[in-house]
CSV table of C-alpha atoms in Angstrom, one decimal:
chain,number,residue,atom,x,y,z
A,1,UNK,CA,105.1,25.0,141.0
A,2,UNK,CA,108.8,23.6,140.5
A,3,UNK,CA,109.3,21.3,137.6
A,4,UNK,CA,112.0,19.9,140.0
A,5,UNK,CA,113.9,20.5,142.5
A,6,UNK,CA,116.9,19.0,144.5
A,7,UNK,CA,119.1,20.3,148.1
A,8,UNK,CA,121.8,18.9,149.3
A,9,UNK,CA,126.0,18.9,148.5
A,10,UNK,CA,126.3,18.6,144.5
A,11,UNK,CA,129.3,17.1,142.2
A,12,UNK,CA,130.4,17.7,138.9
A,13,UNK,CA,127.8,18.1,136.1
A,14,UNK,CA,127.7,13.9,134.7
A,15,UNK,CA,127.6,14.0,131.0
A,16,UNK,CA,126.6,11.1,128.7
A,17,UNK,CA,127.8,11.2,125.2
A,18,UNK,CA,124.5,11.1,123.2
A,19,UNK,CA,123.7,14.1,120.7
A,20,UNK,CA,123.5,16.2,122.2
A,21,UNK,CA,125.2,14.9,125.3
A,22,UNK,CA,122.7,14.2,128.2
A,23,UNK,CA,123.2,16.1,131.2
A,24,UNK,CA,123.0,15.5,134.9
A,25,UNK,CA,123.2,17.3,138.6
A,26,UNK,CA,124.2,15.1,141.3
A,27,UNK,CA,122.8,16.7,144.4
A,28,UNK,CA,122.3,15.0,147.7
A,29,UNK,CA,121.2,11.4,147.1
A,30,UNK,CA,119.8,12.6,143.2
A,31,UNK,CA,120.7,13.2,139.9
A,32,UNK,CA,118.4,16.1,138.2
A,33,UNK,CA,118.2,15.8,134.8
A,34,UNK,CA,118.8,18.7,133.2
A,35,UNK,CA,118.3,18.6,129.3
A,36,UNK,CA,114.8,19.1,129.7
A,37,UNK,CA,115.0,22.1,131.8
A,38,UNK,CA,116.4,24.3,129.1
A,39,UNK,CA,114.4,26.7,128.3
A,40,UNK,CA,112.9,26.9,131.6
A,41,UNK,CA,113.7,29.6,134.8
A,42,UNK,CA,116.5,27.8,137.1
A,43,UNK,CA,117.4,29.3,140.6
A,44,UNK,CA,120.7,28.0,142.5
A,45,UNK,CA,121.1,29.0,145.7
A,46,UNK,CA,124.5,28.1,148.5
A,47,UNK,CA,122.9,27.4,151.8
A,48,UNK,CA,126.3,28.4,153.4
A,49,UNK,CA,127.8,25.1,153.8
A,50,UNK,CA,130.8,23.6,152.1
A,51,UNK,CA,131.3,19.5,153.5
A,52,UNK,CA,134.9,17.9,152.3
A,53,UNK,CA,134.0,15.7,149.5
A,54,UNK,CA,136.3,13.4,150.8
A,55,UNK,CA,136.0,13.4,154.5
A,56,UNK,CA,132.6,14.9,154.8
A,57,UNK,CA,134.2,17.9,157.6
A,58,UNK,CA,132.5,21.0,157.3
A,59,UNK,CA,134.5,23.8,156.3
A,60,UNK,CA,134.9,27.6,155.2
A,61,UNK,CA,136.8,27.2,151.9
A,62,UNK,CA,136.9,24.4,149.3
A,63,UNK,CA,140.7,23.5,148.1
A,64,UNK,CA,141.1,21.6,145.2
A,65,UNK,CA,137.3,22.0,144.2
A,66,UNK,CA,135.7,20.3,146.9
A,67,UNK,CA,138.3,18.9,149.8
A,68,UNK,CA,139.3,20.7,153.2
A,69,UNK,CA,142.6,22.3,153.8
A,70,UNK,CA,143.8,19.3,155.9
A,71,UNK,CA,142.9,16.6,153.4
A,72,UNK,CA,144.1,19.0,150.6
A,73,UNK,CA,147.3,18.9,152.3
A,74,UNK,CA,147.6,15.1,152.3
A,75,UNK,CA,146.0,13.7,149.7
A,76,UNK,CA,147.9,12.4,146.8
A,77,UNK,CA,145.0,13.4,144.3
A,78,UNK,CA,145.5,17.2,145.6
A,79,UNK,CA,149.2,17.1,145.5
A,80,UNK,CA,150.9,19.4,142.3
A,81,UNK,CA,152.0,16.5,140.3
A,82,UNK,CA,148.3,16.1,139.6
A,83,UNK,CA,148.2,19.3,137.6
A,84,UNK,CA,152.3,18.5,136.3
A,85,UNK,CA,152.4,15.0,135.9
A,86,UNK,CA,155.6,15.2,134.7
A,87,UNK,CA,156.7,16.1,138.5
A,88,UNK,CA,155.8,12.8,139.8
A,89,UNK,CA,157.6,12.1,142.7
A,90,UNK,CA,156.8,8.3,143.1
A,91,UNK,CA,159.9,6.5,142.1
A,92,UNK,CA,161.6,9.0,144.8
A,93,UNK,CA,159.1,7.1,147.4
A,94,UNK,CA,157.1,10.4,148.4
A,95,UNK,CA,154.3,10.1,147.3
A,96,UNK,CA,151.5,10.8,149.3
A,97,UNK,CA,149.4,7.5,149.2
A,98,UNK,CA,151.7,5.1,147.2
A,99,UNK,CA,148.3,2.7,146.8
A,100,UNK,CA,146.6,5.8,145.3
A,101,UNK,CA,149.4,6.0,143.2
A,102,UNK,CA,149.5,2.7,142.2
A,103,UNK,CA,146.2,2.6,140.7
A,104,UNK,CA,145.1,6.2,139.5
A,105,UNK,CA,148.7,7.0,138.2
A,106,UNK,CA,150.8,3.9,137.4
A,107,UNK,CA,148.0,3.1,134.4
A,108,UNK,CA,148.0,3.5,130.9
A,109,UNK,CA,147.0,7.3,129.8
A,110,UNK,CA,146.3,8.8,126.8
A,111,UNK,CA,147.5,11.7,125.3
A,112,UNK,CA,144.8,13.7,122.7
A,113,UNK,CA,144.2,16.7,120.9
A,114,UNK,CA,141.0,18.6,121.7
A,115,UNK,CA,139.0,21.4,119.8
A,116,UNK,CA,136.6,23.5,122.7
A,117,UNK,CA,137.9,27.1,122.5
A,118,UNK,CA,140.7,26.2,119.9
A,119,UNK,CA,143.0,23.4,119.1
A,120,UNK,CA,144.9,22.3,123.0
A,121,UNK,CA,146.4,19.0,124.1
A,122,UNK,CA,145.6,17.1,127.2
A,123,UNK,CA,146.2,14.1,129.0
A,124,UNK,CA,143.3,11.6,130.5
A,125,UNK,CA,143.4,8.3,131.9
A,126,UNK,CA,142.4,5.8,129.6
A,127,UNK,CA,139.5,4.9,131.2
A,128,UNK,CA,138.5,8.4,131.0
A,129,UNK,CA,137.7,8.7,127.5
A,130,UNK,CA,135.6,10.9,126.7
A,131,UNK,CA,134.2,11.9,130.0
A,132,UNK,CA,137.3,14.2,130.0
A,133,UNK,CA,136.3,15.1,126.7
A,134,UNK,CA,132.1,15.9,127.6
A,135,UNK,CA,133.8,17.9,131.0
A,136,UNK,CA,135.7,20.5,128.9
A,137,UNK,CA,132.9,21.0,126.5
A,138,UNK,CA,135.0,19.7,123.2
A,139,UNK,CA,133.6,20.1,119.9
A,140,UNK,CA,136.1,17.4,118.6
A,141,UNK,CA,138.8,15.1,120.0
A,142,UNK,CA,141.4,12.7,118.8
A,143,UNK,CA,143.7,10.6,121.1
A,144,UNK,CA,147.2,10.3,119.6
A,145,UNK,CA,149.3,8.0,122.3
A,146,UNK,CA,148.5,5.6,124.9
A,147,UNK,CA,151.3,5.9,127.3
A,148,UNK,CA,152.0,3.5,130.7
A,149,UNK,CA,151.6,5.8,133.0
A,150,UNK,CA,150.4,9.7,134.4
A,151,UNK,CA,154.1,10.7,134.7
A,152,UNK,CA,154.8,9.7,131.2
A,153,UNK,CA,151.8,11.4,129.9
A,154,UNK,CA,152.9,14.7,131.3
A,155,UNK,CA,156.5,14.2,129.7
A,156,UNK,CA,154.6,13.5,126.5
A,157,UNK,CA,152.2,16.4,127.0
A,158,UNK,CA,155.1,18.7,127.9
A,159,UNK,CA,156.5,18.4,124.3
A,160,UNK,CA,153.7,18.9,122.6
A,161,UNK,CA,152.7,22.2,124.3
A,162,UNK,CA,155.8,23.9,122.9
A,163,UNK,CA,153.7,24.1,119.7
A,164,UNK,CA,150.0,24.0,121.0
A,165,UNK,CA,148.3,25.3,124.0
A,166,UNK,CA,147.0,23.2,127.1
A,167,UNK,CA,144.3,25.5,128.3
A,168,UNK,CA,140.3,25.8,127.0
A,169,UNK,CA,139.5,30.2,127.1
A,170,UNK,CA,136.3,29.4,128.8
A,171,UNK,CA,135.3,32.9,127.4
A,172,UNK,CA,135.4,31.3,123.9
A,173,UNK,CA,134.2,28.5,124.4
A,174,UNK,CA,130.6,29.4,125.8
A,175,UNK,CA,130.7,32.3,123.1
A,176,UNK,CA,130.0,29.5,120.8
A,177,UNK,CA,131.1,26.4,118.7
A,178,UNK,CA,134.5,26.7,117.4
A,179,UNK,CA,136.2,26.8,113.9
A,180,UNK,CA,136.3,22.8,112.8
A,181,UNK,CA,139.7,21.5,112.6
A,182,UNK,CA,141.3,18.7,111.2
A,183,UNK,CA,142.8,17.0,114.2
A,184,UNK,CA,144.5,14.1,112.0
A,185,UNK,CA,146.6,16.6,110.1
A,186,UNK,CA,147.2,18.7,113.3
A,187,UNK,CA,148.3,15.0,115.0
A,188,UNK,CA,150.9,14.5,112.1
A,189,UNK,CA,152.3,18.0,112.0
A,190,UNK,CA,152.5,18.0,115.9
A,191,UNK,CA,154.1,14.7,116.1
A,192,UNK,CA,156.7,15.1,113.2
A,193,UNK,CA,157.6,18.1,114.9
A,194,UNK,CA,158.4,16.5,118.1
A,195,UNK,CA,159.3,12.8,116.9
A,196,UNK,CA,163.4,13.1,118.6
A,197,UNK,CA,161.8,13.9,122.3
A,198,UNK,CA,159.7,11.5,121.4
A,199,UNK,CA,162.0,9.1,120.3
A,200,UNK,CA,164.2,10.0,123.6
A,201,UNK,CA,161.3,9.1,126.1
A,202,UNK,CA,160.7,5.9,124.1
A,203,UNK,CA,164.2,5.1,124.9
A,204,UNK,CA,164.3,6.3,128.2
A,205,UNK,CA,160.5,3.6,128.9
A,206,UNK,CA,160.7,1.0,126.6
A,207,UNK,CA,158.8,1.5,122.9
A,208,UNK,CA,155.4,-0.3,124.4
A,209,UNK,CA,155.5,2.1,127.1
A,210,UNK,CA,154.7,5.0,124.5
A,211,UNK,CA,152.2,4.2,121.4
A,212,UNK,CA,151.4,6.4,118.4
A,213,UNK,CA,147.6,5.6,118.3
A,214,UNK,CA,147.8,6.1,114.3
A,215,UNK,CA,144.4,4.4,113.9
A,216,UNK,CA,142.5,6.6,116.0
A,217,UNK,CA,139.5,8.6,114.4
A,218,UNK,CA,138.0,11.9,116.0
A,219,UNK,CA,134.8,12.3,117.8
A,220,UNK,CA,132.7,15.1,117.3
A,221,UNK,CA,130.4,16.0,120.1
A,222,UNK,CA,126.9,18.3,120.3
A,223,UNK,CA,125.9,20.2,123.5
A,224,UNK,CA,122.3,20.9,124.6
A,225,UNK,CA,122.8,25.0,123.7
A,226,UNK,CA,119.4,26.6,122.7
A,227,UNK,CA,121.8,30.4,122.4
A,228,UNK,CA,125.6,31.1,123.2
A,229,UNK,CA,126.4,34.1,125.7
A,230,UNK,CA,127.8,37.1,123.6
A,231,UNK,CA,129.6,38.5,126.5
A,232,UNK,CA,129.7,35.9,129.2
A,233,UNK,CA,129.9,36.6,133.0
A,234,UNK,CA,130.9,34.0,135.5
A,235,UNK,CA,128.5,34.1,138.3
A,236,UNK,CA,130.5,33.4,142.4
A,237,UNK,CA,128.3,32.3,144.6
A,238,UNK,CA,130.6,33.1,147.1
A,239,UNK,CA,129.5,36.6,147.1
A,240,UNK,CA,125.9,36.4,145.7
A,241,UNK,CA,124.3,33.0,146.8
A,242,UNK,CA,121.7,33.1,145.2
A,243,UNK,CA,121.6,32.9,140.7
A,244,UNK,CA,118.5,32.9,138.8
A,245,UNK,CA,117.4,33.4,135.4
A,246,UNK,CA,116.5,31.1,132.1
A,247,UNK,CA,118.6,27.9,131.1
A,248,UNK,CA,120.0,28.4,127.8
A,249,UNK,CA,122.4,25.8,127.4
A,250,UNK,CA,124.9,23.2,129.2
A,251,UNK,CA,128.5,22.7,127.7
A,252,UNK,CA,131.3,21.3,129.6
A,253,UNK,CA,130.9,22.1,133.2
A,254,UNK,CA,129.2,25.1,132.9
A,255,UNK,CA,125.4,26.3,132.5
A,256,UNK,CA,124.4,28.8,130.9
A,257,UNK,CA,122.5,31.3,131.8
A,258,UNK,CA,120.3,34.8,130.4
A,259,UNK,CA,121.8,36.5,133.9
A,260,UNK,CA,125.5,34.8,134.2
A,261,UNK,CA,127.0,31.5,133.9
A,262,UNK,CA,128.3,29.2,136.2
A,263,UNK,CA,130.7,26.3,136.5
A,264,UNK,CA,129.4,23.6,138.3
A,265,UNK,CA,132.8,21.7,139.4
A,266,UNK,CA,134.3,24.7,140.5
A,267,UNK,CA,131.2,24.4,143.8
A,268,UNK,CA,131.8,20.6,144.5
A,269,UNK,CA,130.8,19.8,147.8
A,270,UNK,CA,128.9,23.2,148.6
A,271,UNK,CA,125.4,22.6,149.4
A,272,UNK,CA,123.2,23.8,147.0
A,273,UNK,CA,119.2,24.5,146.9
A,274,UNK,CA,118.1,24.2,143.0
A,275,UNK,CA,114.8,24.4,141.4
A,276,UNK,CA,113.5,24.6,138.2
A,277,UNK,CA,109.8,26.0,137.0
């Protein structure tokens, strides 16, 4: 007998910033809890249909994680800039959806230092703190500048990944928790080092526009992990629907596993049959 079960198009994993961080599956019209399945046998199976999370068209492939080719084509929130800010094209008066722009983009973000697989920077919108955080599966974080808006955060982020790197080895990171680091020396050394581009993009958008957050403390945060995977192996359900074996543990996007592990954002808007018994 199932301890529960859900079908129907599923979302992101949502995580909740308790210790450990509470867990989540939004599928169809519900939201499985999934902390207290660990331990227990989970089976995820595609039931072959993929609908446009913003549309709702049925289609083949998923762009974007979760959009169809035509709205992936049009969509500001699927155009490049998204993954370069710093390639914002809005002041040129091309972007996309200039309302969409106007209040995803032209906000204050923030700028932070993260510790998942290693230290990386990353930008978030401000009002994304620290979902951003809980969906890359950090062990610590520490935001270091509030800046006005998307573009400017990219500028900022663009600097600081001349010394640091701005990608979590997903490998590492489920193989289990990192070395600690401390993020309020690494935020000195990293912004000393680059204070004159700094100093340029202040002049370039006004001082406001571009705040050291020198008050900030950093957040350390626990995943629901009963064992880490010594060799991990991403499961596609593209090619074998259906993925079954014994919940081990939940960290960022992905679950883990005895048989493989999976990233749940990467099958946004694929309909999904899951049980757990």
């Amino acid at each position: 007998m199932a301890f529960l079960s859900g079908e129907g198009s599923v979302s992101k994993l949502v995580g909740e910033l308790e210790a450990p961080v509470r867990y989540s599956l939004p599928i169809g019209d519900q939201r499985l809890p999934l902390n207290e399945c660990l331990g227990k046998t989970l089976r995820l199976q595609a039931l072959g249909a993929i609908h446009c999370t913003h549309c709702g068209r049925k289609t083949k492939k998923s762009f974007s994680q979760g959009y169809c080719y035509p709205c992936f084509t049009k969509l500001a929130q699927c155009d490049s800039c998204i993954m370069s800010p710093e390639k914002c094209h809005y002041d040129q008066g091309t972007c996309r959806e200039p309302a969409w722009g106007e209040q995803f983009c032209m906000t204050d973000h923030i700028v932070y230092l993260a510790n998942s697989s290693g230290l990386k920077v990353g930008i978030t919108r401000a009002t994304q703190v620290p979902t951003r955080w809980i969906d890359q599966g950090a062990s610590q974080a520490l935001p270091i500048l509030r800046v006005a808006t998307r573009q400017q955060s990219g500028l900022v982020e663009d600097l600081l990944r001349q010394q640091v790197a701005d990608k979590t080895n997903w490998r590492a990171l489920l193989k289990g928790e990192p070395e600690p680091l401390d993020l309020l020396a690494e935020r000195d050394r990293l912004v000393d080092n680059a204070q004159t581009g700094i100093s340029e993009l202040q002049q370039r958008f006004g001082l406001q526009a571009i705040q050291l957050l020198s008050n900030a403390e950093p957040l350390e945060i626990r995943y629901p992990v009963l064992e880490y995977a010594a060799k991990p192996q991403s499961a596609n359900l593209d090619k074998e629907p259906l993925l079954e074996g014994t919940l081990l543990g939940i960290k960022g996007q992905y679950l883990l596993l005895d048989t493989a592990v999976i990233n749940i954002r990467k099958y946004t808007a694929y309909s999904l049959s899951v049980s757990v018994s």
